[in-house]
Amino acid sequence: MAIKTTAFGYPKIGPNREMKKAIESYWKNEISKEELYKRLEEVDAERMSKVINANLDYIPSNDFSLYDFVLDVSTMFDVIPSRFRNIEDSLDRYFAMARGTDNAIACEMTKWFDTNYHYIVPEFEGGFKIVKNRPLTSYKWAKEKFGVETKPVLVGPFTYIFLGKVYERQEGSLLMKMIKAPESEKFRPLVLEIASLYNGILLELQREGVKAVQLDEPALVLDLTEEQIQTLIDAYKVVMHDINNLEVFVHTYYESLDNFEKITRELPVSGIGLDFVVNNENLENIKKFGFPTDKKLIAGVISGRDPWKTDYKEVLSLIDEILKYVPEENLILSNAAPLFHLPVSLEPEKGHLDSDLIGLLSFADERLEELKTLKEIINEGKDIPVQTLQDLRDKFKNEKVREAVKDIDNQDIKRPHEFKERYKKQIELLGLPRFPTTTIGSFPQTKEVRQTRAKFRRGEISKEEYDRFIKEQIKKAVEIQEEIGLDVFVHGEFERTDMVEFFGEKMEGFAFTKNGWVQSYGTRCVRPPIIYGDVSRPEPMTVEEIVYAQSLTDKPMKGMLTGPTTILNWSFYRKDIPKKEIAYQIALALREEVLDLEKAGIKVIQIDEPAFREGLPLKKRKQEEYLNWAVKAFRLTNNTVEETTQIHTHMCYSEFNEIIEWIYKMDADVISIEASRSKGEIIEAFERFNYDHGIGVGIYDIHSPRIPPVEEMLEIAERTIQVIDKNLVWINPDCGLKTRQWEEVIPALKNMVEVTKILREKYGDKYDW
């Protein structure tokens, strides 16, 4: 008997972001639908070739997507909001749900568990029906094109409903609002209803001769109630009805399984996937409860979320422990989490990254190779590769930096001045009217901006030429803001490729890939920095551009920084020291920058933390520790500024309700938040909590090309004013404008300013402290 292997979640974007380029060309009407499908099939075929070559026993299929795999499930089961029903073409309707149209707001988008991937939130208005059996189509395609049996992969019914929202009538009102599905009385009926459709999908696959299916259920690692667990088990009894010749594997990942014994024993499936990389809790559960002999264990022993090379001796030791409780014939080795969190391949980085660092890294292709190697070591007796991983890590130590952060946990880090007093002084010094307008930071990165930056990086233009170009862009942005009539300006961030990459490139301890792209949402890809050593700031990072921008206007100019927790959560961070120590290192480096900006005369400094909640542990029992050090890291960046220096922060597309008190503890003078896609629902968090700091309401959804009308934005602003002190309300878009076009941005911002004029006319433009 030999141990088997599988893998899942291989990156969809293509080695050179071919998916992104094809889809965006289609959006611009540069290619036809037929050409789009042709190009995307080529991308998927290349992906399939790689997983086939990994000698896997269970080859995945149905794991390619044109935008989002959750949206794929929605369209497969006809979960189409009524505002999109009038779009006849299925592809255009699919993209409209993700991006919106002139007449319809896009579906809400939010973080996928505790990752930097974003999914399109399902909206449950009515019933379900099977429009198309996507897993079957993908299975047939792979069999016809490659002659291989595959294991179709699909988000499971429990997780799919758990992540959605339900329309319910507000108490005492005719208005409908959306609430999270698990909070609705409809949750169990919805799960059971869709379970019957999953059963229909599986029955078709079984009739076709499919041997195995993977249903991803990461929601099972959350803090579930007994009722929810029973709903899960009852739903899978429906899913598995008459399924007798098809292996059904339920995969969990990102955390351990709390209700381990009940779920593993009572879930009527063929196998269960567990994450053994995130921590040792699943292993301890197996030691305590054992593992059912009638099920296979898909053991996630290779990381899918971080790029650090697998330590073969450690993993083989882990496998030996598992084999004490699970027979070899019931064990399947796998990656622990989807591989789409990793770049495609390390090959383009050879000769680009430091050779010692290369020796520490593995991306998606290398993960497949590691699984192959493990299989050969165990089944064929292949020698274990010689590794010197700790010796390589030791080369990147900086004892001075480590010394600077060692006592921070024991310090009380906060600003010495109370908010109310400092805020009044800030508003007076800045000369701001009530309901001040601003933007979040970036302005459109046009093709010209991107091309000029690329020329500079290739050495085709000098630094002087590049700096002159950037100053021209800043000057244009300032002039546009003057024309629009904003109150607090930004310089536009034209010199920045990415809000994390830009800062990482200017700090010690970071490395940057040449081609290490990872999908964030849809066609949006990012290149996460790699934090391999101790972090410090050799010299000022942003002062020159911000000071130049301020010299062009009498309006306040915001200094724009990315916060420590976001830099950390959006990077591939090292695992050899505690995560909070890395956050403190970054915070101290940023504090130096904040003080340099203040010294240069900048009175408003924004320290963005869009990934603050993203790093929140999935288990409630682990959250307080994280929130304590994340708040402390933010405070550390600005606790030494003058009371007249106004500190802003920005957060986007996160669920705030359960952490609102911690956001308050950050003590930012102004927080800007998303409110447009969720139709202002985020304000509910502030309704329930007496939030008495400044709030910038994101009334304009920048992730859609549509120009929101004044009335739509005004509705959200008015709702805010009902629950927030009028003296504390700011008006802004919900995120940076980097990905938009000027012809969209300018009219949208003019509409936003018009909203403020209406508010000032109605409520007055003077503060009534």
Short mmCIF file of C-alpha atoms in Angstrom, two decimals, residues 562-766:
data_model
loop_
_atom_site.label_atom_id
_atom_site.label_comp_id
_atom_site.label_asym_id
_atom_site.label_seq_id
_atom_site.Cartn_x
_atom_site.Cartn_y
_atom_site.Cartn_z
CA THR A 562 0.43 52.18 5.04
CA GLY A 563 0.02 50.91 8.59
CA PRO A 564 2.10 48.21 10.26
CA THR A 565 -0.60 45.55 10.50
CA THR A 566 -1.57 45.96 6.85
CA ILE A 567 2.03 45.82 5.67
CA LEU A 568 2.41 42.68 7.76
CA ASN A 569 -0.85 40.99 6.72
CA TRP A 570 -0.34 41.78 3.05
CA SER A 571 3.19 40.43 3.04
CA PHE A 572 4.59 36.95 3.21
CA TYR A 573 6.01 37.32 6.68
CA ARG A 574 8.64 35.22 8.38
CA LYS A 575 7.59 32.49 10.80
CA ASP A 576 10.73 32.21 12.94
CA ILE A 577 9.76 35.07 15.33
CA PRO A 578 6.33 36.03 16.72
CA LYS A 579 4.10 37.95 14.30
CA LYS A 580 3.60 40.81 16.74
CA GLU A 581 7.36 41.46 16.90
CA ILE A 582 7.39 42.03 13.15
CA ALA A 583 4.46 44.44 13.53
CA TYR A 584 6.32 46.41 16.19
CA GLN A 585 9.44 46.57 14.01
CA ILE A 586 7.40 48.01 11.12
CA ALA A 587 5.58 50.42 13.47
CA LEU A 588 8.84 51.89 14.76
CA ALA A 589 10.06 52.41 11.20
CA LEU A 590 6.79 54.16 10.31
CA ARG A 591 6.95 56.34 13.42
CA GLU A 592 10.21 57.80 12.15
CA GLU A 593 8.43 58.65 8.89
CA VAL A 594 5.45 60.22 10.69
CA LEU A 595 7.73 62.47 12.71
CA ASP A 596 9.66 63.50 9.58
CA LEU A 597 6.38 64.43 7.84
CA GLU A 598 5.25 66.41 10.87
CA LYS A 599 8.60 68.20 11.06
CA ALA A 600 8.19 69.11 7.37
CA GLY A 601 4.89 70.87 8.12
CA ILE A 602 2.37 68.18 7.18
CA LYS A 603 -0.61 68.46 9.54
CA VAL A 604 -2.75 65.53 8.35
CA ILE A 605 -1.20 62.07 8.17
CA GLN A 606 -3.15 59.00 7.11
CA ILE A 607 -1.92 55.60 8.25
CA ASP A 608 -4.00 53.08 6.35
CA GLU A 609 -5.03 49.80 7.98
CA PRO A 610 -7.36 48.11 5.46
CA ALA A 611 -6.03 44.71 6.54
CA PHE A 612 -6.49 45.33 10.28
CA ARG A 613 -9.43 42.95 10.54
CA GLU A 614 -8.08 40.62 7.90
CA GLY A 615 -5.49 39.31 10.34
CA LEU A 616 -8.12 38.62 12.99
CA PRO A 617 -7.88 34.97 14.02
CA LEU A 618 -10.87 32.91 12.96
CA LYS A 619 -11.31 31.53 16.48
CA LYS A 620 -12.81 34.00 18.94
CA ARG A 621 -10.64 32.68 21.77
CA LYS A 622 -7.53 33.80 19.87
CA GLN A 623 -8.74 37.23 18.78
CA GLU A 624 -8.06 39.36 21.84
CA GLU A 625 -4.33 38.67 21.78
CA TYR A 626 -4.12 39.70 18.12
CA LEU A 627 -6.23 42.83 18.59
CA ASN A 628 -4.16 43.95 21.55
CA TRP A 629 -0.89 43.93 19.66
CA ALA A 630 -2.43 45.22 16.41
CA VAL A 631 -3.87 48.26 18.21
CA LYS A 632 -0.59 48.79 20.01
CA ALA A 633 1.34 48.65 16.73
CA PHE A 634 -0.92 51.32 15.20
CA ARG A 635 -0.60 53.58 18.23
CA LEU A 636 3.15 53.11 18.15
CA THR A 637 3.29 54.79 14.74
CA ASN A 638 1.84 58.09 15.99
CA ASN A 639 1.88 58.30 19.79
CA THR A 640 4.60 60.97 19.76
CA VAL A 641 3.02 63.51 17.36
CA GLU A 642 1.77 66.96 18.39
CA GLU A 643 -1.87 67.23 19.42
CA THR A 644 -2.57 69.47 16.38
CA THR A 645 -1.39 66.78 13.96
CA GLN A 646 -4.46 64.94 12.71
CA ILE A 647 -4.09 61.18 12.30
CA HIS A 648 -6.39 59.39 9.86
CA THR A 649 -6.72 55.70 9.11
CA HIS A 650 -8.63 53.82 6.44
CA MET A 651 -10.31 50.42 6.47
CA CYS A 652 -12.20 48.74 3.66
CA TYR A 653 -14.42 45.72 2.98
CA SER A 654 -14.39 44.18 6.42
CA GLU A 655 -16.96 43.24 9.01
CA PHE A 656 -16.49 45.76 11.82
CA ASN A 657 -19.28 44.92 14.24
CA GLU A 658 -17.35 42.54 16.44
CA ILE A 659 -14.20 44.69 16.61
CA ILE A 660 -15.62 48.21 16.77
CA GLU A 661 -14.32 48.72 20.32
CA TRP A 662 -10.82 47.83 19.17
CA ILE A 663 -11.03 50.24 16.24
CA TYR A 664 -11.99 52.87 18.79
CA LYS A 665 -8.93 51.95 20.88
CA MET A 666 -6.71 52.73 17.90
CA ASP A 667 -7.57 56.37 18.75
CA ALA A 668 -7.25 57.68 15.19
CA ASP A 669 -8.69 61.18 14.85
CA VAL A 670 -10.58 60.13 11.70
CA ILE A 671 -11.34 56.67 10.33
CA SER A 672 -12.62 56.30 6.76
CA ILE A 673 -14.70 53.22 6.00
CA GLU A 674 -16.54 51.46 3.17
CA ALA A 675 -20.29 52.08 3.14
CA SER A 676 -21.38 52.02 -0.50
CA ARG A 677 -21.50 48.36 -1.57
CA SER A 678 -23.10 47.33 1.70
CA LYS A 679 -25.64 50.14 1.21
CA GLY A 680 -24.58 51.82 4.43
CA GLU A 681 -24.98 48.70 6.57
CA ILE A 682 -21.58 49.30 8.12
CA ILE A 683 -23.10 52.28 9.93
CA GLU A 684 -24.97 49.78 12.12
CA ALA A 685 -21.71 49.03 13.90
CA PHE A 686 -21.43 52.68 14.86
CA GLU A 687 -25.12 52.83 15.79
CA ARG A 688 -24.59 50.21 18.45
CA PHE A 689 -21.33 51.68 19.72
CA ASN A 690 -20.98 55.25 20.90
CA TYR A 691 -18.19 56.10 18.48
CA ASP A 692 -17.16 59.68 19.19
CA HIS A 693 -14.15 60.11 16.87
CA GLY A 694 -14.14 61.38 13.28
CA ILE A 695 -15.68 59.09 10.66
CA GLY A 696 -15.16 59.38 6.90
CA VAL A 697 -18.03 57.62 5.19
CA GLY A 698 -17.19 55.87 1.94
CA ILE A 699 -20.25 56.81 -0.10
CA TYR A 700 -18.71 56.13 -3.53
CA ASP A 701 -17.83 52.55 -4.59
CA ILE A 702 -14.54 52.80 -6.43
CA HIS A 703 -14.41 49.10 -7.38
CA SER A 704 -17.05 49.70 -10.03
CA PRO A 705 -16.64 51.92 -13.13
CA ARG A 706 -20.13 53.38 -12.68
CA ILE A 707 -20.53 57.02 -11.63
CA PRO A 708 -22.85 57.05 -8.61
CA PRO A 709 -25.59 59.69 -8.73
CA VAL A 710 -25.86 62.36 -6.04
CA GLU A 711 -29.08 60.89 -4.65
CA GLU A 712 -27.49 57.49 -4.07
CA MET A 713 -24.52 58.91 -2.19
CA LEU A 714 -26.68 61.37 -0.28
CA GLU A 715 -28.81 58.53 1.07
CA ILE A 716 -25.77 56.91 2.70
CA ALA A 717 -24.50 60.25 4.04
CA GLU A 718 -27.89 61.07 5.55
CA ARG A 719 -28.06 57.69 7.23
CA THR A 720 -24.66 58.38 8.78
CA ILE A 721 -25.72 61.76 10.09
CA GLN A 722 -28.62 60.15 11.92
CA VAL A 723 -26.26 58.20 14.17
CA ILE A 724 -22.98 60.13 14.15
CA ASP A 725 -22.35 63.62 15.52
CA LYS A 726 -22.45 65.99 12.53
CA ASN A 727 -19.22 67.58 13.75
CA LEU A 728 -17.43 64.26 13.27
CA VAL A 729 -18.64 63.25 9.78
CA TRP A 730 -16.28 63.34 6.79
CA ILE A 731 -17.28 62.50 3.20
CA ASN A 732 -15.04 60.41 0.93
CA PRO A 733 -14.89 57.47 -1.52
CA ASP A 734 -14.63 54.03 0.04
CA CYS A 735 -11.12 53.26 -1.17
CA GLY A 736 -8.23 54.57 -3.27
CA LEU A 737 -8.86 55.53 -6.91
CA LYS A 738 -5.77 53.93 -8.41
CA THR A 739 -7.63 51.41 -10.57
CA ARG A 740 -10.16 53.84 -12.01
CA GLN A 741 -9.99 56.22 -15.00
CA TRP A 742 -10.01 60.02 -14.69
CA GLU A 743 -13.19 60.23 -16.80
CA GLU A 744 -14.94 58.15 -14.10
CA VAL A 745 -13.26 59.75 -11.09
CA ILE A 746 -13.80 63.44 -11.80
CA PRO A 747 -17.60 63.36 -12.29
CA ALA A 748 -17.99 60.94 -9.36
CA LEU A 749 -16.02 63.23 -7.05
CA LYS A 750 -17.97 66.24 -8.27
CA ASN A 751 -21.16 64.39 -7.32
CA MET A 752 -19.62 63.61 -3.94
CA VAL A 753 -18.81 67.28 -3.35
CA GLU A 754 -22.37 68.15 -4.38
CA VAL A 755 -23.56 65.86 -1.59
CA THR A 756 -21.52 67.89 0.89
CA LYS A 757 -23.00 71.15 -0.41
CA ILE A 758 -26.49 69.76 0.18
CA LEU A 759 -25.54 68.68 3.70
CA ARG A 760 -24.04 72.07 4.54
CA GLU A 761 -27.07 73.86 3.17
CA LYS A 762 -29.33 71.67 5.29
CA TYR A 763 -27.32 71.38 8.50
CA GLY A 764 -24.92 74.33 8.34
CA ASP A 765 -21.23 74.48 7.48
CA LYS A 766 -20.03 75.67 10.89
#
